[in-house]
mmCIF file of C-alpha atoms in Angstrom:
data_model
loop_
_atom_site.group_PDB
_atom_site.id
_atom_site.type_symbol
_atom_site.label_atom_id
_atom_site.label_comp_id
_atom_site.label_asym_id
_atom_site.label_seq_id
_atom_site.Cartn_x
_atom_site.Cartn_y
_atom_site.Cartn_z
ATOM 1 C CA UNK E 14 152.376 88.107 87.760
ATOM 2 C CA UNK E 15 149.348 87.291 85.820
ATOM 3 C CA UNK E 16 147.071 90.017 84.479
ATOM 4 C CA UNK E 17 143.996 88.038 86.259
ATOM 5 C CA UNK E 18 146.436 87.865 89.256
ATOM 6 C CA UNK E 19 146.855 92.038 88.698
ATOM 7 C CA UNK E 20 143.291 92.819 88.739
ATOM 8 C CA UNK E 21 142.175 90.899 91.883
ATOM 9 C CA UNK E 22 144.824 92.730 93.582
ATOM 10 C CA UNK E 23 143.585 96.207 92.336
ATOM 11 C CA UNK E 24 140.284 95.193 92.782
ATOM 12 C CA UNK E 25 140.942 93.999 96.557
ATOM 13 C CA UNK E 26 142.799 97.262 97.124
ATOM 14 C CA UNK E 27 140.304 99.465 95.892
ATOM 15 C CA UNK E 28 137.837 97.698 98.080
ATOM 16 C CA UNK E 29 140.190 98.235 101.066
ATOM 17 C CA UNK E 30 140.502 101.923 100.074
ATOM 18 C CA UNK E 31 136.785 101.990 99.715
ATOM 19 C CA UNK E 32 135.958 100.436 103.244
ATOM 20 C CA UNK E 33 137.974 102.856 105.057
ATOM 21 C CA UNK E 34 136.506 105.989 103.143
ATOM 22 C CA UNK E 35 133.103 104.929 103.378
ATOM 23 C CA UNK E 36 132.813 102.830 106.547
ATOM 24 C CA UNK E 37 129.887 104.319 108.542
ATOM 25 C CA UNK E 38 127.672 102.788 104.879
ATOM 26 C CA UNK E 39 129.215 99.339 105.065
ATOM 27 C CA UNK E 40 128.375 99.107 109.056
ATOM 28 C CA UNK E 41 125.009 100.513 108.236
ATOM 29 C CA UNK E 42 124.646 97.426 105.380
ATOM 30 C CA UNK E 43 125.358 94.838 108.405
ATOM 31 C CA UNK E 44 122.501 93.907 109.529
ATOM 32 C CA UNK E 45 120.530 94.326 106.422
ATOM 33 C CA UNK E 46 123.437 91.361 105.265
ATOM 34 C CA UNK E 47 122.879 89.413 108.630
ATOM 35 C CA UNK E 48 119.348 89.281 107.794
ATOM 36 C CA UNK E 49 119.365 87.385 104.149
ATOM 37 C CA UNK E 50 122.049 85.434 105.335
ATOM 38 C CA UNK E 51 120.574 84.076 108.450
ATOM 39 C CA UNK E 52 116.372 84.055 107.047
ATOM 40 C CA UNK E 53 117.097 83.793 103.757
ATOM 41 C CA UNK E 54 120.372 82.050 102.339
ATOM 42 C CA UNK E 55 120.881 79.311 105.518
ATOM 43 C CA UNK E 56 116.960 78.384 104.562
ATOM 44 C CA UNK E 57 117.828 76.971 101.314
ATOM 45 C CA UNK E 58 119.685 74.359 103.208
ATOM 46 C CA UNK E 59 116.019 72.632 103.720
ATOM 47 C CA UNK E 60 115.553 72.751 100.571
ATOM 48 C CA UNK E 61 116.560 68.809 100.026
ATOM 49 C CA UNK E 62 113.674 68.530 102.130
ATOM 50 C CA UNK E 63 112.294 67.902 98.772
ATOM 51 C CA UNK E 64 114.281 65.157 97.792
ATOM 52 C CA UNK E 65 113.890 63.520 101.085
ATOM 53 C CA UNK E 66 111.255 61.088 103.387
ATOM 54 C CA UNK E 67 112.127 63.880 106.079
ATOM 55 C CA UNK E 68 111.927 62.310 109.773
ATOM 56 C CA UNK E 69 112.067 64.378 113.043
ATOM 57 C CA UNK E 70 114.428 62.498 114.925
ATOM 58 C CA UNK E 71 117.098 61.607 112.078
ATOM 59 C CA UNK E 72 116.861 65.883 110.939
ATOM 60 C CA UNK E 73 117.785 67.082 107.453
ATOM 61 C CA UNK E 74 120.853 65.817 106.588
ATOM 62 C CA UNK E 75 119.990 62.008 108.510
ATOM 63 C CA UNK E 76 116.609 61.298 106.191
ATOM 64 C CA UNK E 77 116.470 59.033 103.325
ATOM 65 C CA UNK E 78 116.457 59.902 99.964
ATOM 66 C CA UNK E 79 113.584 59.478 97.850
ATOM 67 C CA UNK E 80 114.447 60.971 94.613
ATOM 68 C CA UNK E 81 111.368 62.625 92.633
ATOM 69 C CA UNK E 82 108.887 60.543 94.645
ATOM 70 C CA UNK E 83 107.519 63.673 96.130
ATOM 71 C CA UNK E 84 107.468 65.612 93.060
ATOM 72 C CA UNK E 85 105.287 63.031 91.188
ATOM 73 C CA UNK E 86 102.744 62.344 93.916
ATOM 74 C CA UNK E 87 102.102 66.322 93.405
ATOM 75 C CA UNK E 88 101.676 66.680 89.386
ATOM 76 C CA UNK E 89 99.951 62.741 89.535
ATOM 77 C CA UNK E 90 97.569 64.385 92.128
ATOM 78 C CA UNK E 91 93.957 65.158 91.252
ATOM 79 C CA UNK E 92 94.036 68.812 92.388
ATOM 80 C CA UNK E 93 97.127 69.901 90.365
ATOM 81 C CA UNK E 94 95.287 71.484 87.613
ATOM 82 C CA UNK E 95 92.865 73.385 90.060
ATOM 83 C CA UNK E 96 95.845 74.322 92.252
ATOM 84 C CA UNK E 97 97.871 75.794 89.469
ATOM 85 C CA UNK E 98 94.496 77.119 87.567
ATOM 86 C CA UNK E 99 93.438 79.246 90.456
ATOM 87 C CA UNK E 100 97.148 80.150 91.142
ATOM 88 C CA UNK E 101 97.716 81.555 87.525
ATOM 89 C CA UNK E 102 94.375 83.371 87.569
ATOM 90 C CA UNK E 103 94.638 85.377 90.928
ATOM 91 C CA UNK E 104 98.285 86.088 90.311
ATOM 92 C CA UNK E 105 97.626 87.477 86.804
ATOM 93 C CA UNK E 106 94.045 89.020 87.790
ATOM 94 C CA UNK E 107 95.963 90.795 90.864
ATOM 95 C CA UNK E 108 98.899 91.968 88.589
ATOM 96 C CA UNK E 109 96.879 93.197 86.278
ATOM 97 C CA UNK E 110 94.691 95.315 88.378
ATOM 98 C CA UNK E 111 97.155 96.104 90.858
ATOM 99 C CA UNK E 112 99.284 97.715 87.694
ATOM 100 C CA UNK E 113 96.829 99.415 85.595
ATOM 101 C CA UNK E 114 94.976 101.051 88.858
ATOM 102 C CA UNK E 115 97.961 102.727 90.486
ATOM 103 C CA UNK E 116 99.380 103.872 87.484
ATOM 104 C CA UNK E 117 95.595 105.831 86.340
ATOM 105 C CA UNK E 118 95.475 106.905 90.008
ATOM 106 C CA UNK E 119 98.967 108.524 89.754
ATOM 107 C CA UNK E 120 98.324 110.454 86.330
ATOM 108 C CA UNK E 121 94.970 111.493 87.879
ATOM 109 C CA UNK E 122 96.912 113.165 91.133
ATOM 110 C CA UNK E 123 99.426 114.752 88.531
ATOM 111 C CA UNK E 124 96.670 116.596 87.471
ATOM 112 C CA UNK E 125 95.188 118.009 90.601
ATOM 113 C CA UNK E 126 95.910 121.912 90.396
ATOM 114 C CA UNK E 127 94.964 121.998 94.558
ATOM 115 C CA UNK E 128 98.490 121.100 96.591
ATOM 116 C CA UNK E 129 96.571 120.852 99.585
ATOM 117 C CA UNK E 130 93.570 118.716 98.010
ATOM 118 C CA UNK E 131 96.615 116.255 96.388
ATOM 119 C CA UNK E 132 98.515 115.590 99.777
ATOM 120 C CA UNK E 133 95.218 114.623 101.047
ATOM 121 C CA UNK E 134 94.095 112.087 98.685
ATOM 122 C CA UNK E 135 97.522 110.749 98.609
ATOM 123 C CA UNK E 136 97.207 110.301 102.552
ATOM 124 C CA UNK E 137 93.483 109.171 102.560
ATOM 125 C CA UNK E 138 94.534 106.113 99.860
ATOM 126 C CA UNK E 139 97.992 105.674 101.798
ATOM 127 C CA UNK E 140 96.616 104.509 105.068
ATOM 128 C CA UNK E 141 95.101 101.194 104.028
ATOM 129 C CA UNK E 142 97.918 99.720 103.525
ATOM 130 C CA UNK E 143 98.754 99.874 107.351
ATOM 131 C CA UNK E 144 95.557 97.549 107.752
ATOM 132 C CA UNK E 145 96.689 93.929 108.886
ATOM 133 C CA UNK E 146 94.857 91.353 106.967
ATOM 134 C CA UNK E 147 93.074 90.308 110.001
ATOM 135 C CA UNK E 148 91.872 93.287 109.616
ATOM 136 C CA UNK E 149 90.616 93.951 106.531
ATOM 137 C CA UNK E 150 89.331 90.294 106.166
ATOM 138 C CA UNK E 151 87.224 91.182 109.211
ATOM 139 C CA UNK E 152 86.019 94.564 107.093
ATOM 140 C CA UNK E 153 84.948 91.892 104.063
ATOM 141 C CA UNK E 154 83.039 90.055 106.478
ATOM 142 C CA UNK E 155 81.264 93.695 108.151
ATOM 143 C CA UNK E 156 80.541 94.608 104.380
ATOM 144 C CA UNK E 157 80.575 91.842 101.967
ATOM 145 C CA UNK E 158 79.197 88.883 104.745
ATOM 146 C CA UNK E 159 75.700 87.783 104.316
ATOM 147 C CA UNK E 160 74.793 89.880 106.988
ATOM 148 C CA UNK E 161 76.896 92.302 105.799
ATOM 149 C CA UNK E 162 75.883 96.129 105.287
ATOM 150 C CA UNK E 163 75.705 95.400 101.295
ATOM 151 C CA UNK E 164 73.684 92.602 101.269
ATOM 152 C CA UNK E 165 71.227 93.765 103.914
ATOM 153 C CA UNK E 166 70.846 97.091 102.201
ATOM 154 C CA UNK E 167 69.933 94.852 99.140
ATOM 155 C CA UNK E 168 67.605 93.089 100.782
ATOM 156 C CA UNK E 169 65.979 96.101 102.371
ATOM 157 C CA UNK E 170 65.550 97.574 98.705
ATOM 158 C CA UNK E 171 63.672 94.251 97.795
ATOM 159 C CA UNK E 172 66.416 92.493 96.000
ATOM 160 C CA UNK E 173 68.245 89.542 96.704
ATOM 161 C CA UNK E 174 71.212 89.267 98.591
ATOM 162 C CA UNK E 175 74.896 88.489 96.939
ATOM 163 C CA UNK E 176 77.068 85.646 98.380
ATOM 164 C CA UNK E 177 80.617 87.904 97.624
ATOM 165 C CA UNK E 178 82.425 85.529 100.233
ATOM 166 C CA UNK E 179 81.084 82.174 100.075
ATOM 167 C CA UNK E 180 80.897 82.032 95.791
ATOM 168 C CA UNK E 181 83.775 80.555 94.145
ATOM 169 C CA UNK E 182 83.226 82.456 91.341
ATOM 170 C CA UNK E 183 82.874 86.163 93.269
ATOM 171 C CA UNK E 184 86.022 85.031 95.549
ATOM 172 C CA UNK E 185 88.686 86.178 93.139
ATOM 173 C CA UNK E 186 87.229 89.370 92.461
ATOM 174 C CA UNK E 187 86.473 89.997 96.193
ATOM 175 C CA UNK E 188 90.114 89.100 96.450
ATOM 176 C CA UNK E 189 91.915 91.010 94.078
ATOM 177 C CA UNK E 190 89.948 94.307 94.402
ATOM 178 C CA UNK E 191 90.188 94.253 98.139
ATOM 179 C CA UNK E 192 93.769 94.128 97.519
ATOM 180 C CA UNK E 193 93.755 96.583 94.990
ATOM 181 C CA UNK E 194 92.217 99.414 97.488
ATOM 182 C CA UNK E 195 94.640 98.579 100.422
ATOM 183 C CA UNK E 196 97.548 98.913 98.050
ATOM 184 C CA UNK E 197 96.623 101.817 95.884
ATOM 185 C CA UNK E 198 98.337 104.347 97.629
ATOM 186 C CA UNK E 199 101.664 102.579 98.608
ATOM 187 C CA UNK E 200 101.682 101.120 94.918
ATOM 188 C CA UNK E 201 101.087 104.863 93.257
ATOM 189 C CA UNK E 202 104.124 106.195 94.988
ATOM 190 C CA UNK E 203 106.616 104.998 92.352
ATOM 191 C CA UNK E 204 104.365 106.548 89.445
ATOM 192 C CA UNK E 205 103.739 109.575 91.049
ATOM 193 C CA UNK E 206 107.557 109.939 91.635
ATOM 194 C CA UNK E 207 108.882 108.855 88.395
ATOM 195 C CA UNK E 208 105.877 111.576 86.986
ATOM 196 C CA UNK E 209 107.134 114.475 89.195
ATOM 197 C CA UNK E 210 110.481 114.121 87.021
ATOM 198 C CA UNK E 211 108.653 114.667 83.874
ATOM 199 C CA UNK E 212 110.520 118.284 82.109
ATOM 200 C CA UNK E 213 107.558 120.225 82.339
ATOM 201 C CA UNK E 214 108.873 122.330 78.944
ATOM 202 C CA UNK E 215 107.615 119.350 77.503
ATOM 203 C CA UNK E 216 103.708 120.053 78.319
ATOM 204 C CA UNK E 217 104.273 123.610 77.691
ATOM 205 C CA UNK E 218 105.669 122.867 74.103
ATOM 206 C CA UNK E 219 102.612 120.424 74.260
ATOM 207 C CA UNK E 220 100.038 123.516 75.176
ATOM 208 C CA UNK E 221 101.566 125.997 73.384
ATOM 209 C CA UNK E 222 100.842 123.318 70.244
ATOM 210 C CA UNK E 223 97.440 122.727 70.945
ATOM 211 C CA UNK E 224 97.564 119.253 72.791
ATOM 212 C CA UNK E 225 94.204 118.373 74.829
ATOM 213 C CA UNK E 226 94.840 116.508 78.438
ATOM 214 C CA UNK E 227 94.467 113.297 77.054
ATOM 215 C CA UNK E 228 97.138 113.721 74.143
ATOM 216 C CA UNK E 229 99.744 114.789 76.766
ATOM 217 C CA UNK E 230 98.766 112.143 79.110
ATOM 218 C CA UNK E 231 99.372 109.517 76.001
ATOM 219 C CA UNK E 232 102.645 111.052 74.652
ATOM 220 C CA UNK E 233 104.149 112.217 77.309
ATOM 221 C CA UNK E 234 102.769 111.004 80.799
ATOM 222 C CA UNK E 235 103.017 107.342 79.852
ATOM 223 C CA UNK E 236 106.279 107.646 77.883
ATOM 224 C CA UNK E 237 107.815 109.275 80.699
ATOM 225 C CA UNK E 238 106.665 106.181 82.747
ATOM 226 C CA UNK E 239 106.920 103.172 80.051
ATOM 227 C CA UNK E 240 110.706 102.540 81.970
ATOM 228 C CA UNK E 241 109.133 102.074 85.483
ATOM 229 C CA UNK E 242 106.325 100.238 84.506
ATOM 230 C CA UNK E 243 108.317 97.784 82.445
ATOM 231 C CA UNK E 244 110.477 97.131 85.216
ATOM 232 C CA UNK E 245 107.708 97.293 88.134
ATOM 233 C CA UNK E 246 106.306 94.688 85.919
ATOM 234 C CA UNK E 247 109.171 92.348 85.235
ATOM 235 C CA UNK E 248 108.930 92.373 89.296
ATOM 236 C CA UNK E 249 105.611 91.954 89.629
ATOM 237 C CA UNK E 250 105.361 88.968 87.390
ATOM 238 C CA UNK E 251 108.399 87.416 88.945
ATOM 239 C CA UNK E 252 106.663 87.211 92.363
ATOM 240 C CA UNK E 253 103.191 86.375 91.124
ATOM 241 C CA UNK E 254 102.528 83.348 91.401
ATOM 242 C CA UNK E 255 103.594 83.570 94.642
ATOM 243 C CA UNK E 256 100.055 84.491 96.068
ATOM 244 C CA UNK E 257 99.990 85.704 99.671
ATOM 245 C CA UNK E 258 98.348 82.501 101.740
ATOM 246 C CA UNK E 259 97.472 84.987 104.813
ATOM 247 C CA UNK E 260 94.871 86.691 103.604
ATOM 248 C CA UNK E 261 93.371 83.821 101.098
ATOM 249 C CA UNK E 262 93.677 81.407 104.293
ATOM 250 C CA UNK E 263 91.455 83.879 106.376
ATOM 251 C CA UNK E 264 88.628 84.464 103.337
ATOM 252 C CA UNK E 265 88.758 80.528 102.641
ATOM 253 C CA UNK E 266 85.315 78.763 103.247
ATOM 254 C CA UNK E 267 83.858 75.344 102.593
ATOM 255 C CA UNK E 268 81.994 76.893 100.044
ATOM 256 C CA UNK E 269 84.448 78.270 98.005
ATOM 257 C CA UNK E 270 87.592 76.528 98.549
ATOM 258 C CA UNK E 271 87.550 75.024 94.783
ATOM 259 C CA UNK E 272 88.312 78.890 93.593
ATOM 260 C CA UNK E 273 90.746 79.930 96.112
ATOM 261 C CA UNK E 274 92.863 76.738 97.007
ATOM 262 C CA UNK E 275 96.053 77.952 95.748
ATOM 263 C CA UNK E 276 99.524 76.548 95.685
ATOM 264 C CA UNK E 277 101.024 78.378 98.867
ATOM 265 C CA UNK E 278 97.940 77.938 100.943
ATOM 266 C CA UNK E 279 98.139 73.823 100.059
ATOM 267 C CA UNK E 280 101.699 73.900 100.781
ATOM 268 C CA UNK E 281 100.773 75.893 104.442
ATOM 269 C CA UNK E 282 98.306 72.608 104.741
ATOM 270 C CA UNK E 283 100.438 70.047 104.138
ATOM 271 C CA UNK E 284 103.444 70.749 106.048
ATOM 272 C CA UNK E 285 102.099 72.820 109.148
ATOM 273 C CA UNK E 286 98.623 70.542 109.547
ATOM 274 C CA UNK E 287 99.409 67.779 107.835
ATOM 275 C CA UNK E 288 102.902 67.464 108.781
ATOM 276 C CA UNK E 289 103.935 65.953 105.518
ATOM 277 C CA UNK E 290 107.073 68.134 105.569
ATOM 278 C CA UNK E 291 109.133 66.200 102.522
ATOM 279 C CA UNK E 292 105.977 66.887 100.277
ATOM 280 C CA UNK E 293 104.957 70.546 100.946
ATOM 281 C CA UNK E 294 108.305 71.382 100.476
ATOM 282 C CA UNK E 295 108.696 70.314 97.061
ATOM 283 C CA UNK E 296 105.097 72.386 96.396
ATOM 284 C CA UNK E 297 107.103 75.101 97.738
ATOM 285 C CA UNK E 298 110.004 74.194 95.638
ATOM 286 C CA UNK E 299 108.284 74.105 92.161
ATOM 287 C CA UNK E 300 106.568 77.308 92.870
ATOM 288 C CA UNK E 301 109.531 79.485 93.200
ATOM 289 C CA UNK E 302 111.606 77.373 90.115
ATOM 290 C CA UNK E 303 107.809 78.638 88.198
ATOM 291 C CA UNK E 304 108.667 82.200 89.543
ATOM 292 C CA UNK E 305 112.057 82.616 88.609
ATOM 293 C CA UNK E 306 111.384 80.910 85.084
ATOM 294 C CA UNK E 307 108.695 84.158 84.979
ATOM 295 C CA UNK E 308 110.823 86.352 85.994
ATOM 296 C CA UNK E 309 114.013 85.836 83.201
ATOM 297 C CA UNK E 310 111.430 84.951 80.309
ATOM 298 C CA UNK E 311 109.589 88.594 81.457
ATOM 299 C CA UNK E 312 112.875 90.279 81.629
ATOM 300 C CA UNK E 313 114.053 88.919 78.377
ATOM 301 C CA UNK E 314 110.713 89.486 76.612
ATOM 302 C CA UNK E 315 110.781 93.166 77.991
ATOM 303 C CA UNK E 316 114.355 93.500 76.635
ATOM 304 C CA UNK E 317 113.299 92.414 73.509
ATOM 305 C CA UNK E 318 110.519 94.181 72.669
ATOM 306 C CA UNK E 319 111.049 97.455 74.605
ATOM 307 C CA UNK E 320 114.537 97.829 75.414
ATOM 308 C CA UNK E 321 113.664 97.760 79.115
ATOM 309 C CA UNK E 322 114.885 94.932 81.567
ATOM 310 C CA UNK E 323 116.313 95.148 84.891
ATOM 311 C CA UNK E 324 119.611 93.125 83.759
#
């Protein structure tokens, strides 16, 4: 017998062995499999959607190919620069605020003394993130709108009133900040974790030596996090161009739908309004192929420079 042929078999009958020792965790990892496999691997099968004229009544597999056609018509279109330029520059604005918030909130909670005061401004910025976007789109409009609270206490103090939801140029910010304060306490938790693990010999050696708040903070605090925020990163920038279209779609006016037209909220228009399933598809298609070419080049990079990747 082969040595290849040798090490299957071990492999198979550790496994085997493995299974029946630890079989209540492999029935408990059932339906978590079930899931991907039915919602997210048996998807992919519509994926040559994108490579087809898709028609109802011939299905998937029954449409004619077109090739690239589809593909084409999208970078030969007018609004492919805007799509992608407003794309880029919410994903990278809410990446970058969405990191560098969390992580200042965290190191600022590591330094409460008060247990009590800590636990509550861990719950107050937790809860938030429970709001639906519905929601919180509706809280925009109660705040931001230009009837909002903001604008009419402007106006009541003699100055003019702001436009935050119907400028193209205040939408992003709107946006990304909003975002930023629903997710600040469910996107802390890592940091806060990963800072509770930090050898605390290491800011008494730091005391005893005369370090100030701030120089522990820099030499210890954030080297103690570097790892997580590399790899939190890494993730972060693999999935950002993939803008959420909910909560875009619901804060999308006339008025500024040159700044926040992005690539999943065109691809939501094409092939659930527009029907043009073969087309929106590809959109679809070239925005996760952008993601995952993100993703390696950011883990590589990271790998490179810092020693830090996730593979």
């Amino acid at each position: 017998m082969k040595k290849e042929d040798k090490k299957k078999k071990r492999f198979w009958a550790r496994l085997g062995k493995d299974i029946r020792v630890n079989y209540i965790l492999y029935l408990m990892l059932v339906p978590v499999t079930v899931y991907f496999v039915l919602f997210c691997y048996i998807p992919m099968t519509g994926v040559q959607m994108a490579f087809k004229s898709y028609q109802i009544k011939a299905g998937i597999w029954g449409s004619p190919w077109v090739g690239l056609k589809h593909f084409r018509r999208f970078f030969s279109g007018y609004n492919f620069g805007g799509l992608l330029k407003n794309t880029v520059y919410i994903s990278l604005y809410s990446l970058i605020a969405g990191s560098v918030v969390p992580i200042l909130f965290s190191l600022m909670i590591n330094y409460v003394r008060s247990g009590r005061w800590k636990k509550t401004l861990q719950m107050v910025t937790y809860l938030p993130y429970f709001i639906s976007n519905v929601v919180l789109v509706g809280m925009l409009g109660i705040f931001l709108g230009d009837s909002g609270i903001v604008n009419v206490a402007l106006k009541s103090l003699g100055a003019e009133g702001i436009s935050f939801l119907s400028s193209g140029s205040l939408f992003r910010s709107v946006y990304t900040w909003s975002g930023v304060w629903q997710g600040l306490g469910f996107s802390s938790v890592i940091y806060i974790a990963a800072l509770a693990g930090v050898d605390m010999q290491l800011h008494e050696a730091a005391i005893v030596d005369g370090a100030s708040i701030w120089q522990r903070i820099w030499h210890i605090d954030l080297t103690e996090l570097r790892p997580t925020i590399f790899v939190l990163f890494i993730m972060g920038l693999g999935g950002a161009i993939n803008v959420g279209y909910e909560k875009i779609l619901l804060m999308q006016n006339p008025l500024n739908l040159a700044a926040s037209e992005v690539l999943s909220t065109y691809t939501y228009k094409m092939g659930l309004i527009n029907s043009d399933y073969g087309f929106s598809t590809a959109v679809g298609l070239f925005n996760s192929l952008v993601s995952m070419v993100l993703l390696f080049w950011a883990n590589r990079t990271t790998r490179k420079l810092a020693g830090y990747s996730i593979w």
